[in-house]
Amino acid sequence: MQHLIPEWLARPAAVLSTLAALAGVGLIFWSAVTGGYWWAIWGTASFVGAALLWHVADYAAAHSPLPTPPRGGR
């Protein structure tokens, strides 16, 4: 159960969550400029996606095993 999410997925998920949050900010700003509420809905969906991706990254980083030191001296 410990390795449900591989550790190589942690960093890309964190980067994608940051990009999704920035896209959400842009969409909400565009909603304010144009007055279209659908842009705000898509911006909110981007924030929800960013939160889910951040949770995946945090979970993967917390459950990845620590590297073992090499045996035999140095």
PDB file of C-alpha atoms in Angstrom:
ATOM      1  CA  MET A   1       0.000   0.000   0.000  1.00  0.00           C
ATOM      2  CA  GLN A   2       2.954   2.337   0.465  1.00  0.00           C
ATOM      3  CA  HIS A   3       3.799   2.735  -3.214  1.00  0.00           C
ATOM      4  CA  LEU A   4       0.429   3.581  -4.729  1.00  0.00           C
ATOM      5  CA  ILE A   5       1.941   6.665  -6.372  1.00  0.00           C
ATOM      6  CA  PRO A   6       5.496   6.342  -7.715  1.00  0.00           C
ATOM      7  CA  GLU A   7       8.016   8.863  -6.439  1.00  0.00           C
ATOM      8  CA  TRP A   8       8.902   9.992  -9.976  1.00  0.00           C
ATOM      9  CA  LEU A   9       5.372  11.404 -10.158  1.00  0.00           C
ATOM     10  CA  ALA A  10       5.797  13.735  -7.180  1.00  0.00           C
ATOM     11  CA  ARG A  11       7.790  16.512  -8.867  1.00  0.00           C
ATOM     12  CA  PRO A  12       5.772  16.656 -12.131  1.00  0.00           C
ATOM     13  CA  ALA A  13       2.534  16.729 -10.137  1.00  0.00           C
ATOM     14  CA  ALA A  14       3.811  19.680  -8.112  1.00  0.00           C
ATOM     15  CA  VAL A  15       4.855  21.532 -11.273  1.00  0.00           C
ATOM     16  CA  LEU A  16       1.529  20.815 -12.976  1.00  0.00           C
ATOM     17  CA  SER A  17      -0.401  21.946  -9.911  1.00  0.00           C
ATOM     18  CA  THR A  18       1.467  25.256  -9.979  1.00  0.00           C
ATOM     19  CA  LEU A  19       0.698  25.693 -13.677  1.00  0.00           C
ATOM     20  CA  ALA A  20      -2.968  24.807 -13.101  1.00  0.00           C
ATOM     21  CA  ALA A  21      -3.209  27.369 -10.301  1.00  0.00           C
ATOM     22  CA  LEU A  22      -1.648  30.040 -12.536  1.00  0.00           C
ATOM     23  CA  ALA A  23      -4.081  29.120 -15.309  1.00  0.00           C
ATOM     24  CA  GLY A  24      -6.929  29.441 -12.807  1.00  0.00           C
ATOM     25  CA  VAL A  25      -5.751  32.917 -11.845  1.00  0.00           C
ATOM     26  CA  GLY A  26      -5.590  33.891 -15.506  1.00  0.00           C
ATOM     27  CA  LEU A  27      -9.061  32.544 -16.230  1.00  0.00           C
ATOM     28  CA  ILE A  28     -10.607  34.322 -13.267  1.00  0.00           C
ATOM     29  CA  PHE A  29      -8.865  37.540 -14.287  1.00  0.00           C
ATOM     30  CA  TRP A  30     -10.178  37.093 -17.833  1.00  0.00           C
ATOM     31  CA  SER A  31     -13.645  36.553 -16.384  1.00  0.00           C
ATOM     32  CA  ALA A  32     -13.384  39.888 -14.591  1.00  0.00           C
ATOM     33  CA  VAL A  33     -12.211  41.622 -17.780  1.00  0.00           C
ATOM     34  CA  THR A  34     -14.824  40.167 -20.133  1.00  0.00           C
ATOM     35  CA  GLY A  35     -17.713  39.708 -17.711  1.00  0.00           C
ATOM     36  CA  GLY A  36     -18.204  36.089 -18.783  1.00  0.00           C
ATOM     37  CA  TYR A  37     -18.966  33.854 -15.838  1.00  0.00           C
ATOM     38  CA  TRP A  38     -17.936  30.676 -17.674  1.00  0.00           C
ATOM     39  CA  TRP A  39     -14.314  31.800 -17.470  1.00  0.00           C
ATOM     40  CA  ALA A  40     -14.683  31.954 -13.682  1.00  0.00           C
ATOM     41  CA  ILE A  41     -16.128  28.438 -13.661  1.00  0.00           C
ATOM     42  CA  TRP A  42     -13.147  27.136 -15.658  1.00  0.00           C
ATOM     43  CA  GLY A  43     -10.804  29.048 -13.353  1.00  0.00           C
ATOM     44  CA  THR A  44     -12.401  27.373 -10.346  1.00  0.00           C
ATOM     45  CA  ALA A  45     -12.044  23.987 -12.039  1.00  0.00           C
ATOM     46  CA  SER A  46      -8.349  24.772 -12.564  1.00  0.00           C
ATOM     47  CA  PHE A  47      -7.954  25.524  -8.860  1.00  0.00           C
ATOM     48  CA  VAL A  48      -9.657  22.240  -7.937  1.00  0.00           C
ATOM     49  CA  GLY A  49      -7.338  20.388 -10.321  1.00  0.00           C
ATOM     50  CA  ALA A  50      -4.347  22.183  -8.824  1.00  0.00           C
ATOM     51  CA  ALA A  51      -5.403  21.142  -5.336  1.00  0.00           C
ATOM     52  CA  LEU A  52      -5.785  17.507  -6.395  1.00  0.00           C
ATOM     53  CA  LEU A  53      -2.404  17.493  -8.130  1.00  0.00           C
ATOM     54  CA  TRP A  54      -0.777  19.102  -5.102  1.00  0.00           C
ATOM     55  CA  HIS A  55      -2.308  16.389  -2.906  1.00  0.00           C
ATOM     56  CA  VAL A  56      -0.903  13.695  -5.226  1.00  0.00           C
ATOM     57  CA  ALA A  57       2.550  15.297  -5.107  1.00  0.00           C
ATOM     58  CA  ASP A  58       2.457  15.627  -1.333  1.00  0.00           C
ATOM     59  CA  TYR A  59       1.271  12.046  -0.877  1.00  0.00           C
ATOM     60  CA  ALA A  60       3.926  10.680  -3.229  1.00  0.00           C
ATOM     61  CA  ALA A  61       6.692  12.643  -1.521  1.00  0.00           C
ATOM     62  CA  ALA A  62       5.559  11.578   1.949  1.00  0.00           C
ATOM     63  CA  HIS A  63       5.365   7.899   1.073  1.00  0.00           C
ATOM     64  CA  SER A  64       8.531   7.525  -0.986  1.00  0.00           C
ATOM     65  CA  PRO A  65      11.205   5.435   0.701  1.00  0.00           C
ATOM     66  CA  LEU A  66      14.362   7.137   1.898  1.00  0.00           C
ATOM     67  CA  PRO A  67      17.498   6.213  -0.061  1.00  0.00           C
ATOM     68  CA  THR A  68      19.660   3.647   1.675  1.00  0.00           C
ATOM     69  CA  PRO A  69      23.347   4.468   2.179  1.00  0.00           C
ATOM     70  CA  PRO A  70      25.853   2.298   0.303  1.00  0.00           C
ATOM     71  CA  ARG A  71      27.391  -0.605   2.188  1.00  0.00           C
ATOM     72  CA  GLY A  72      31.049  -1.159   2.780  1.00  0.00           C
ATOM     73  CA  GLY A  73      32.502   2.067   4.107  1.00  0.00           C
ATOM     74  CA  ARG A  74      32.131   5.180   2.018  1.00  0.00           C
TER      75      ARG A  74
END
